[in-house]
Amino acid sequence: MMPADLIIRNAVAEDIHALRDVFLRASLVNEDGSDLMAAHPEWFVWDDAMLPFARVAVVGERVVGFASARPDDGFLELEDLFTDPDWMRQGVASALVADIARRGLRIEVSANPLALGFYESAGFVVVGVAGTEGGPVPRMCLDARPPAGSIRGEGRYSIDLTGPGSHTLVLERGVGSLSIGPSHLGKKADLHVAPDARIDWTVFDTFSTPAGSPWPRYLHYAGSDAGFFDWAQRRPIEEMTWTPLLPADMEVDASRSKLNGLHIQIEPYGGRLTLKLPKGLNHLSVSGDLSRFSATGDMPASLTIAPHTGRRRSDPPFLFPDLGELHQVPSLALQNAPLGQPISLACLSRFPNLVSLRLWGNFCDMNLLARHNRLTSLELRFMPELEDLPSLQAWASLDSFIAYNVEEAAGKRLRQEIKIRAKTRPWTGHASVSQLRKPEWWTTEFGRPFSSWSKRLAKLANEAYDLAQANLTQARSLAEAESIITAFAARFNTLKGIETTEREDLGEAVWQLSQSDHLIGRPIAEEMARRWFDSARQY
């Protein structure tokens, strides 16, 4: 029986010693003779050149087996398949073969005659004889390709997604992603389904990429059908992005699903999602309303969190809710808007195992980073506030440091600290500070709420904003200010593409305009500016 906690991953350079050890000891057991080793010692040394093609089976921290499958003219040549002698006959080799078979290509091997029975039990068939340095051996093949009727070409195909012939799927050259969601998403979804529709995910089994791997590689779905997790138990999904639209609370056991990356986007309404994570998940990303999501089970190798925060830099710091077992991850990325509500880094006290941290956007309580002295990697990107950042000396184990698009004063300090640290202990990873930004840059790039708009609409919005802001500098009464803001809001009544998100952005723009310079002699209250906006808009 295969160990319950076995994980299969790509081999890395740090595994080479363990791979050599498993190769040698397994070879001695399989070949059953030290005389052969004495005669041909080169046969018992693993070829390090196979590292890029190797997949390792790991239990805990121990490498218990590995396989190397090299692409060769449309099929995979199985060069290595070895199990630690202490772990033989426990399903490790079978798991490695199954892992390679998921790539959806024909697998060929020049089989050790002593392993002929194993290969036959795994589905391989003898197709000939191969000559090797040790003599002739059976040449065997496992056809793991999709069914002969699988679809790989461009075209329009009728599929039974929610019922017989319910949808037409359009395949285009070079497109490996598919988006499914409610009709209000418009062109953002390739296939429209009702939020509560039951989906037959197996309709995609017949589709593959030109190379023969499962298609789509990247799947985006907004709705309540969690059946894709059951589907992924036998059909791996490379990257899955799910926006749960739940009428009630939902618990999902995805522990047996095969996913490399999972992205959960939590809306601020509907039911709460409790998810038992897939084993061997490489990366988990959670965005939106964090209070409506919890995760259990095996933790991912890395975690990205992008909470829904306020738009304004002046708002009180955002405090993270309790994330439960997710606090155990070793690698964490936090994302926020550069000029939005700051996120307090006090939340990091709940992550005791952090060795890698990436921050993107606006944060406060930067001084608390000094408590995490086990960090080996730290990245700071698009950060306008670094005044309280500790010296790099606070992290004695830091091997890699990146600061990109950060405020100018702190950036200059960090450049000097990188040079000083390099003199006492060279950086083993990448270390750089680039794109230092002055205060006005942040306002120009991120100060207005139109950055996510299409170029056409953003251009029109910025022109209207510029005009309103210029007129407000001459306003001497609330009546004049009302006229200017009303004209700004009404400018968008005739434009197409103003949906909920754009309406919220325009409301934020009105607030910003109300706070800009004028000659009225007293502030324009936020509630007053909002009333002007609501009375003028028709969107």
Coordinates of C-alpha atoms in Angstrom, one line a residue:
M1 CA 0.0 0.0 0.0
M2 CA 1.3 3.4 -0.9
P3 CA 2.3 5.6 2.1
A4 CA -0.5 8.1 2.9
D5 CA 2.0 11.0 3.2
L6 CA 3.9 10.3 0.0
I7 CA 4.5 13.4 -2.1
I8 CA 5.9 13.5 -5.6
R9 CA 7.6 16.6 -6.8
N10 CA 10.3 17.9 -9.2
A11 CA 13.8 17.0 -8.2
V12 CA 16.1 19.9 -7.2
A13 CA 19.9 20.2 -6.9
E14 CA 19.7 19.6 -3.2
D15 CA 18.3 16.1 -3.9
I16 CA 21.3 14.9 -5.9
H17 CA 23.1 13.2 -3.0
A18 CA 19.9 11.3 -2.0
L19 CA 19.2 10.3 -5.6
R20 CA 22.7 8.9 -6.0
D21 CA 22.3 7.0 -2.8
V22 CA 18.9 5.5 -3.7
F23 CA 20.2 4.7 -7.2
L24 CA 23.2 2.8 -5.8
R25 CA 21.5 0.8 -3.1
A26 CA 18.5 -0.1 -5.3
S27 CA 20.8 -1.1 -8.1
L28 CA 22.7 -3.4 -5.8
V29 CA 19.5 -5.1 -4.7
N30 CA 18.1 -5.3 -8.2
E31 CA 21.2 -6.6 -9.8
D32 CA 22.0 -8.9 -6.8
G33 CA 25.7 -8.9 -7.1
S34 CA 28.7 -6.9 -6.0
D35 CA 30.8 -8.7 -8.6
L36 CA 29.0 -6.7 -11.3
M37 CA 29.8 -3.5 -9.6
A38 CA 33.4 -4.4 -9.4
A39 CA 33.4 -5.2 -13.1
H40 CA 31.4 -2.1 -14.2
P41 CA 31.4 0.5 -11.4
E42 CA 30.2 3.1 -13.9
W43 CA 26.9 1.3 -14.2
F44 CA 26.2 2.2 -10.5
V45 CA 26.7 5.9 -10.7
W46 CA 23.6 8.0 -11.4
D47 CA 23.8 10.4 -14.3
D48 CA 23.3 13.9 -12.8
A49 CA 22.3 15.2 -16.3
M50 CA 18.9 13.6 -15.7
L51 CA 18.1 15.9 -12.9
P52 CA 15.9 18.2 -15.0
F53 CA 13.7 15.2 -15.9
A54 CA 13.6 13.6 -12.5
R55 CA 10.5 13.4 -10.2
V56 CA 11.2 12.4 -6.6
A57 CA 8.9 10.5 -4.2
V58 CA 9.2 12.0 -0.7
V59 CA 7.9 10.9 2.7
G60 CA 8.5 13.5 5.3
E61 CA 12.0 14.8 4.5
R62 CA 13.2 11.5 3.0
V63 CA 13.6 10.7 -0.7
V64 CA 12.2 7.2 -1.0
G65 CA 12.3 6.8 -4.8
F66 CA 12.6 8.7 -8.1
A67 CA 11.9 8.4 -11.8
S68 CA 13.4 10.2 -14.7
A69 CA 11.4 10.4 -18.0
R70 CA 13.1 12.2 -20.9
P71 CA 11.1 13.5 -23.8
D72 CA 12.1 11.8 -27.1
D73 CA 10.3 12.5 -30.4
G74 CA 6.7 12.5 -29.1
F75 CA 7.1 10.0 -26.2
L76 CA 8.8 9.7 -22.8
E77 CA 11.8 7.5 -22.4
L78 CA 11.8 6.1 -18.8
E79 CA 15.5 6.3 -18.0
D80 CA 15.3 5.7 -14.2
L81 CA 12.8 4.1 -11.8
F82 CA 14.3 3.3 -8.5
T83 CA 12.9 2.8 -5.0
D84 CA 14.8 2.9 -1.7
P85 CA 15.2 -0.7 -0.6
D86 CA 13.6 0.1 2.7
W87 CA 10.5 1.3 0.9
M88 CA 10.2 -1.4 -1.8
R89 CA 6.8 -3.1 -2.4
Q90 CA 4.9 -0.2 -0.8
G91 CA 3.6 1.3 -3.9
V92 CA 6.3 4.0 -4.4
A93 CA 7.3 2.8 -7.9
S94 CA 3.6 2.5 -9.0
A95 CA 3.0 6.1 -7.8
L96 CA 5.9 7.3 -9.8
V97 CA 4.8 5.6 -13.0
A98 CA 1.2 7.0 -12.5
D99 CA 2.7 10.5 -12.0
I100 CA 4.6 10.3 -15.3
A101 CA 1.5 8.8 -17.0
R102 CA -0.5 12.0 -16.1
R103 CA 1.5 13.9 -18.7
G104 CA -0.6 12.1 -21.3
L105 CA 2.2 10.7 -23.5
R106 CA 3.4 7.3 -24.5
I107 CA 6.0 5.9 -22.1
E108 CA 8.7 3.6 -23.3
V109 CA 11.4 1.7 -21.3
S110 CA 14.2 -0.7 -21.8
A111 CA 13.2 -2.9 -18.9
N112 CA 15.4 -4.7 -16.5
P113 CA 14.3 -8.4 -16.9
L114 CA 14.1 -8.6 -13.0
A115 CA 11.4 -5.9 -13.1
L116 CA 9.4 -7.4 -16.0
G117 CA 6.6 -8.5 -13.7
F118 CA 6.2 -5.0 -12.2
Y119 CA 6.1 -3.3 -15.5
E120 CA 3.4 -5.7 -16.8
S121 CA 1.3 -5.1 -13.6
A122 CA 1.6 -1.3 -14.3
G123 CA 0.2 -1.7 -17.8
F124 CA 3.3 -1.9 -19.9
V125 CA 3.5 -4.4 -22.8
V126 CA 6.5 -5.9 -24.5
V127 CA 7.0 -4.4 -28.0
G128 CA 10.4 -5.7 -28.8
V129 CA 14.0 -6.2 -27.7
A130 CA 16.5 -3.5 -26.9
G131 CA 20.3 -3.9 -26.9
T132 CA 22.1 -2.5 -23.8
E133 CA 25.6 -2.7 -22.3
G134 CA 24.4 -5.5 -20.2
G135 CA 22.9 -7.4 -23.1
P136 CA 19.4 -7.6 -24.7
V137 CA 16.4 -6.6 -22.5
P138 CA 12.7 -6.3 -23.2
R139 CA 11.5 -3.1 -24.8
M140 CA 8.2 -2.1 -23.2
C141 CA 5.5 0.6 -23.7
L142 CA 2.7 2.1 -21.8
D143 CA 0.3 4.1 -23.9
A144 CA -0.8 6.9 -21.5
R145 CA -2.1 9.1 -24.3
P146 CA -5.6 10.4 -24.4
P147 CA -8.2 8.3 -26.2
A148 CA -7.7 8.0 -30.0
G149 CA -10.8 10.3 -30.5
S150 CA -9.3 13.1 -28.4
I151 CA -9.6 16.7 -29.8
R152 CA -6.5 18.8 -30.2
G153 CA -7.2 21.1 -33.1
E154 CA -8.8 24.5 -33.5
G155 CA -12.5 24.7 -34.1
R156 CA -16.0 25.0 -32.7
Y157 CA -17.2 22.0 -30.7
S158 CA -20.6 21.2 -29.2
I159 CA -20.2 20.0 -25.6
D160 CA -22.7 18.7 -23.0
L161 CA -21.4 21.0 -20.2
T162 CA -24.7 21.5 -18.4
G163 CA -26.9 19.3 -20.6
P164 CA -27.0 17.8 -24.1
G165 CA -25.4 20.2 -26.5
S166 CA -25.7 23.0 -24.0
H167 CA -22.6 24.9 -25.1
T168 CA -20.3 25.5 -28.0
L169 CA -16.6 25.5 -27.1
V170 CA -14.3 27.5 -29.4
L171 CA -10.7 26.3 -29.4
E172 CA -8.0 28.8 -30.7
R173 CA -4.4 28.1 -31.4
G174 CA -2.1 28.8 -28.5
V175 CA -4.8 29.3 -25.9
G176 CA -4.4 27.0 -22.9
S177 CA -7.0 28.6 -20.6
L178 CA -10.7 28.5 -20.2
S179 CA -13.1 30.7 -18.2
I180 CA -16.6 29.6 -17.1
G181 CA -19.0 31.8 -15.2
P182 CA -22.4 33.6 -15.1
S183 CA -23.6 35.7 -18.0
H184 CA -23.0 39.0 -16.2
L185 CA -19.2 38.4 -16.7
G186 CA -19.8 39.0 -20.4
K187 CA -16.6 38.5 -22.5
K188 CA -14.6 37.7 -19.3
A189 CA -16.1 34.2 -19.5
D190 CA -15.7 31.9 -22.5
L191 CA -18.7 29.8 -21.4
H192 CA -21.7 31.2 -19.6
V193 CA -23.4 29.1 -16.9
A194 CA -25.8 29.9 -14.1
P195 CA -24.1 30.3 -10.7
D196 CA -25.9 27.1 -9.4
A197 CA -25.6 25.0 -12.5
R198 CA -24.4 21.4 -12.3
I199 CA -21.4 21.0 -14.6
D200 CA -20.2 17.8 -16.2
W201 CA -16.5 18.5 -16.0
T202 CA -15.7 15.2 -17.8
V203 CA -16.7 16.8 -21.1
F204 CA -13.1 18.2 -21.2
D205 CA -11.6 14.7 -21.0
T206 CA -11.5 14.5 -24.8
F207 CA -9.6 17.7 -25.2
S208 CA -5.8 18.0 -25.1
T209 CA -3.1 20.3 -26.2
P210 CA -1.1 19.7 -29.4
A211 CA 1.6 18.0 -27.3
G212 CA -1.0 15.6 -25.8
S213 CA -1.3 17.0 -22.3
P214 CA -4.8 17.7 -20.8
W215 CA -6.6 20.9 -21.9
P216 CA -7.4 23.4 -20.5
R217 CA -4.2 23.8 -18.5
Y218 CA -5.6 26.9 -16.7
L219 CA -9.2 26.9 -15.6
H220 CA -11.2 29.8 -14.2
Y221 CA -14.7 29.2 -12.8
A222 CA -17.2 31.3 -10.9
G223 CA -20.1 29.3 -9.5
S224 CA -21.2 26.8 -6.8
D225 CA -20.3 23.5 -8.4
A226 CA -17.2 22.1 -6.6
G227 CA -17.3 18.9 -8.7
F228 CA -14.1 19.9 -10.5
F229 CA -12.3 18.7 -7.3
D230 CA -13.7 15.2 -7.8
W231 CA -12.8 15.4 -11.5
A232 CA -9.2 16.4 -10.6
Q233 CA -8.7 13.2 -8.7
R234 CA -8.1 11.4 -12.0
R235 CA -7.4 14.4 -14.3
P236 CA -4.8 16.8 -13.0
I237 CA -5.4 20.6 -13.3
E238 CA -2.3 22.7 -13.6
E239 CA -3.9 26.0 -12.3
M240 CA -7.4 26.4 -11.0
T241 CA -9.0 29.7 -10.1
W242 CA -12.4 29.5 -8.4
T243 CA -14.8 32.2 -7.3
P244 CA -17.3 30.3 -5.1
L245 CA -20.8 31.7 -5.5
L246 CA -22.4 29.8 -2.6
P247 CA -26.0 30.1 -1.5
A248 CA -25.1 28.4 1.8
D249 CA -22.0 27.3 3.7
M250 CA -20.1 24.5 1.9
E251 CA -17.4 22.0 3.1
V252 CA -15.3 20.4 0.4
D253 CA -12.8 17.6 0.7
A254 CA -10.2 18.1 -2.0
S255 CA -7.4 16.1 -0.4
R256 CA -7.3 13.6 -3.2
S257 CA -7.5 16.1 -6.0
K258 CA -4.4 16.7 -8.2
L259 CA -3.8 20.4 -8.6
N260 CA -0.5 22.3 -8.9
G261 CA -1.9 25.7 -8.1
L262 CA -5.3 26.7 -6.6
H263 CA -6.6 30.3 -6.5
I264 CA -9.7 31.1 -4.4
Q265 CA -11.4 34.4 -4.8
I266 CA -13.9 35.0 -2.0
E267 CA -16.9 37.3 -2.5
P268 CA -18.3 39.4 0.4
Y269 CA -21.6 37.6 0.2
G270 CA -23.1 34.1 0.2
G271 CA -22.0 31.0 2.1
R272 CA -18.7 30.3 3.9
L273 CA -16.2 27.9 2.3
T274 CA -14.3 25.3 4.3
L275 CA -11.8 23.4 2.2
K276 CA -9.6 20.4 2.9
L277 CA -6.7 21.2 0.7
P278 CA -5.2 18.8 -2.0
K279 CA -2.2 16.8 -0.9
G280 CA 1.0 18.0 -2.7
L281 CA -0.5 21.4 -3.5
N282 CA 2.3 23.6 -4.7
H283 CA 0.7 27.0 -4.3
L284 CA -2.5 28.4 -2.8
S285 CA -3.8 31.9 -3.3
V286 CA -6.7 33.4 -1.4
S287 CA -8.2 36.8 -2.1
G288 CA -11.2 38.8 -1.1
D289 CA -13.2 38.4 2.1
L290 CA -10.8 36.2 4.2
S291 CA -13.4 35.8 7.0
R292 CA -15.5 33.6 4.7
F293 CA -12.8 31.0 4.1
S294 CA -10.9 28.4 6.1
A295 CA -8.6 25.6 5.1
T296 CA -7.5 22.3 6.7
G297 CA -5.4 19.3 5.7
D298 CA -2.0 19.4 4.1
M299 CA -0.6 22.9 3.8
P300 CA 0.7 24.2 0.5
A301 CA 4.4 24.8 -0.2
S302 CA 3.5 28.6 -0.6
L303 CA 0.6 30.8 0.2
T304 CA -0.5 34.2 -1.3
I305 CA -3.1 36.3 0.5
A306 CA -4.7 39.4 -1.0
P307 CA -7.5 40.6 1.4
H308 CA -10.2 43.0 0.4
T309 CA -9.0 46.3 1.9
G310 CA -10.3 49.8 1.8
R311 CA -9.4 52.2 -1.0
R312 CA -8.0 54.9 1.2
R313 CA -4.5 55.2 2.7
S314 CA -5.9 57.1 5.7
D315 CA -8.2 54.2 6.8
P316 CA -7.3 52.4 10.0
P317 CA -4.9 49.4 9.4
F318 CA -6.5 46.2 8.2
L319 CA -6.2 43.4 10.7
F320 CA -6.2 39.8 9.5
P321 CA -8.8 37.3 10.7
D322 CA -7.8 34.0 12.1
L323 CA -6.6 31.8 9.2
G324 CA -6.3 28.6 11.2
E325 CA -4.0 26.0 9.8
L326 CA -2.8 28.2 7.0
H327 CA -0.6 29.9 9.6
Q328 CA 1.8 27.0 9.4
V329 CA 3.0 27.7 5.8
P330 CA 6.8 28.4 5.4
S331 CA 6.4 30.7 2.4
L332 CA 4.0 33.7 2.4
A333 CA 3.1 36.5 0.0
L334 CA 0.8 39.4 1.0
Q335 CA -0.7 41.7 -1.6
N336 CA -2.3 45.0 -1.3
A337 CA -2.9 48.2 -3.3
P338 CA 0.0 50.6 -3.0
L339 CA -2.1 53.5 -1.9
G340 CA -5.0 51.6 -0.3
Q341 CA -5.8 50.9 3.4
P342 CA -2.6 49.7 5.0
I343 CA -2.3 46.1 6.2
S344 CA -0.8 45.7 9.7
L345 CA 2.1 43.3 9.8
A346 CA 1.1 42.3 13.3
C347 CA -0.6 39.4 11.5
L348 CA 2.7 37.8 10.9
S349 CA 3.0 36.9 14.5
R350 CA 0.7 34.0 13.8
F351 CA 3.1 32.5 11.1
P352 CA 5.8 30.8 13.2
N353 CA 7.4 28.9 10.3
L354 CA 8.1 31.7 7.9
V355 CA 11.4 31.5 6.0
S356 CA 10.2 33.3 2.8
L357 CA 8.1 36.5 2.7
R358 CA 7.0 38.7 -0.2
L359 CA 5.1 42.0 0.4
W360 CA 3.4 43.9 -2.4
G361 CA 1.7 47.3 -1.7
N362 CA 0.9 49.3 1.4
F363 CA 1.7 48.0 4.9
C364 CA 2.3 49.4 8.3
D365 CA 4.0 48.2 11.5
M366 CA 7.1 47.4 9.4
N367 CA 9.3 47.3 12.5
L368 CA 7.6 44.0 13.5
L369 CA 9.4 42.3 10.7
A370 CA 12.5 42.1 12.9
R371 CA 10.8 39.4 15.0
H372 CA 11.0 37.0 12.1
N373 CA 14.7 36.3 12.3
R374 CA 14.5 33.0 10.4
L375 CA 13.8 34.7 7.1
T376 CA 16.0 33.5 4.3
S377 CA 14.2 35.4 1.5
L378 CA 12.5 38.8 1.6
E379 CA 10.9 40.7 -1.3
L380 CA 9.3 44.2 -1.1
R381 CA 7.5 45.5 -4.2
F382 CA 5.5 48.7 -4.9
M383 CA 5.8 49.9 -1.3
P384 CA 5.4 53.7 -0.7
E385 CA 6.1 53.4 3.1
L386 CA 9.3 51.8 4.3
E387 CA 10.4 54.3 6.9
D388 CA 10.1 51.8 9.8
L389 CA 11.7 48.9 8.0
P390 CA 14.4 47.3 10.2
S391 CA 18.0 47.2 9.0
L392 CA 18.9 44.1 6.9
Q393 CA 21.1 43.1 9.8
A394 CA 17.9 42.0 11.6
W395 CA 17.9 38.8 9.5
A396 CA 21.1 37.0 9.9
S397 CA 20.0 34.1 7.7
L398 CA 18.8 36.2 4.8
D399 CA 20.1 34.9 1.5
S400 CA 17.9 36.8 -1.0
F401 CA 16.5 40.3 -0.9
I402 CA 14.6 42.3 -3.5
A403 CA 13.2 45.8 -3.2
Y404 CA 11.5 46.9 -6.4
N405 CA 9.5 50.1 -6.9
V406 CA 9.9 51.4 -3.3
E407 CA 10.1 54.9 -1.8
E408 CA 13.3 56.7 -2.5
A409 CA 14.8 57.4 0.9
A410 CA 14.5 53.9 2.3
G411 CA 15.6 52.5 -1.1
K412 CA 18.9 54.4 -0.9
R413 CA 19.5 53.1 2.7
L414 CA 18.8 49.5 1.6
R415 CA 21.3 49.8 -1.3
Q416 CA 24.0 50.7 1.2
E417 CA 23.0 47.9 3.6
I418 CA 23.2 45.3 0.8
K419 CA 26.8 46.4 0.0
I420 CA 27.8 46.3 3.7
R421 CA 26.2 42.9 4.2
A422 CA 28.0 41.5 1.1
K423 CA 31.4 42.3 2.7
T424 CA 30.8 40.2 5.7
R425 CA 28.6 37.4 4.2
P426 CA 28.1 37.2 0.4
W427 CA 24.6 36.9 -0.8
T428 CA 23.9 33.4 -2.1
G429 CA 20.6 34.5 -3.8
H430 CA 19.6 37.5 -5.7
A431 CA 20.0 40.9 -3.9
S432 CA 18.9 44.2 -5.5
V433 CA 17.2 47.5 -4.9
S434 CA 15.7 49.1 -8.1
Q435 CA 13.2 51.6 -9.3
L436 CA 13.3 54.1 -6.4
R437 CA 10.3 56.4 -6.5
K438 CA 9.6 59.9 -5.3
P439 CA 6.3 60.8 -3.5
E440 CA 4.7 62.3 -6.6
W441 CA 5.2 59.1 -8.6
W442 CA 2.9 57.2 -6.4
T443 CA 0.1 59.7 -6.8
T444 CA 0.5 59.8 -10.5
E445 CA 0.5 56.0 -11.0
F446 CA -1.9 54.8 -8.3
G447 CA -3.6 57.9 -6.9
R448 CA -6.6 57.7 -9.2
P449 CA -9.0 54.8 -9.3
F450 CA -8.9 54.2 -13.0
S451 CA -5.8 52.0 -13.3
S452 CA -7.8 48.8 -13.9
W453 CA -10.0 50.4 -16.6
S454 CA -9.6 49.8 -20.3
K455 CA -7.2 52.2 -22.0
R456 CA -10.1 53.9 -23.8
L457 CA -12.2 54.5 -20.8
A458 CA -9.3 55.3 -18.5
K459 CA -8.2 58.1 -21.0
L460 CA -11.7 59.6 -20.9
A461 CA -12.0 59.3 -17.1
N462 CA -8.6 61.0 -16.5
E463 CA -9.4 63.8 -18.9
A464 CA -12.7 64.4 -17.1
Y465 CA -10.9 64.2 -13.7
D466 CA -8.3 66.7 -14.8
L467 CA -10.9 69.2 -16.0
A468 CA -12.9 68.9 -12.8
Q469 CA -9.8 69.2 -10.6
A470 CA -8.7 72.4 -12.4
N471 CA -12.2 73.9 -12.1
L472 CA -12.4 73.1 -8.4
T473 CA -9.2 75.1 -7.7
Q474 CA -11.2 78.2 -8.7
A475 CA -14.5 77.3 -6.9
R476 CA -15.5 79.8 -4.2
S477 CA -18.8 78.3 -3.1
L478 CA -20.4 74.9 -2.5
A479 CA -22.8 75.7 -5.3
E480 CA -19.9 76.0 -7.7
A481 CA -18.3 72.8 -6.4
E482 CA -21.7 70.9 -6.8
S483 CA -21.9 72.1 -10.4
I484 CA -18.4 70.9 -11.1
I485 CA -18.8 67.4 -9.5
T486 CA -22.2 67.0 -11.0
A487 CA -20.8 67.7 -14.5
F488 CA -18.0 65.1 -13.8
A489 CA -20.5 62.4 -12.7
A490 CA -22.9 63.1 -15.6
R491 CA -20.0 62.8 -18.1
F492 CA -20.2 59.0 -17.8
N493 CA -24.0 58.6 -18.2
T494 CA -23.7 58.1 -22.0
L495 CA -20.6 55.8 -21.9
K496 CA -20.9 52.0 -22.3
G497 CA -19.0 49.7 -20.0
I498 CA -19.8 51.5 -16.7
E499 CA -20.7 48.5 -14.4
T500 CA -20.6 48.0 -10.7
T501 CA -16.8 48.2 -10.3
E502 CA -16.5 51.3 -12.5
R503 CA -19.4 53.0 -10.6
E504 CA -17.5 52.4 -7.3
D505 CA -14.3 53.8 -8.9
L506 CA -16.1 56.9 -9.9
G507 CA -17.5 57.3 -6.4
E508 CA -14.0 57.2 -5.1
A509 CA -12.9 59.7 -7.7
V510 CA -15.6 62.1 -6.5
W511 CA -14.4 61.8 -3.0
Q512 CA -10.8 62.5 -4.1
L513 CA -12.0 65.6 -6.0
S514 CA -13.9 66.8 -2.9
Q515 CA -10.6 66.7 -1.0
S516 CA -8.6 68.6 -3.6
D517 CA -7.7 72.3 -3.4
H518 CA -10.5 74.9 -3.7
L519 CA -11.3 78.4 -2.5
I520 CA -14.5 77.7 -0.6
G521 CA -13.1 78.3 2.9
R522 CA -14.4 75.1 4.4
P523 CA -14.2 71.4 3.7
I524 CA -16.6 69.6 1.3
A525 CA -18.2 66.8 3.4
E526 CA -17.9 63.3 2.0
E527 CA -21.7 62.7 2.5
M528 CA -22.4 65.9 0.5
A529 CA -20.1 65.0 -2.4
R530 CA -21.7 61.5 -2.4
R531 CA -25.2 63.0 -2.7
W532 CA -24.1 65.2 -5.7
F533 CA -22.7 62.1 -7.3
D534 CA -25.8 59.9 -6.8
S535 CA -28.2 62.6 -8.0
A536 CA -26.2 63.1 -11.3
R537 CA -25.4 59.5 -12.3
Q538 CA -27.6 57.2 -14.3
Y539 CA -25.3 54.1 -13.9

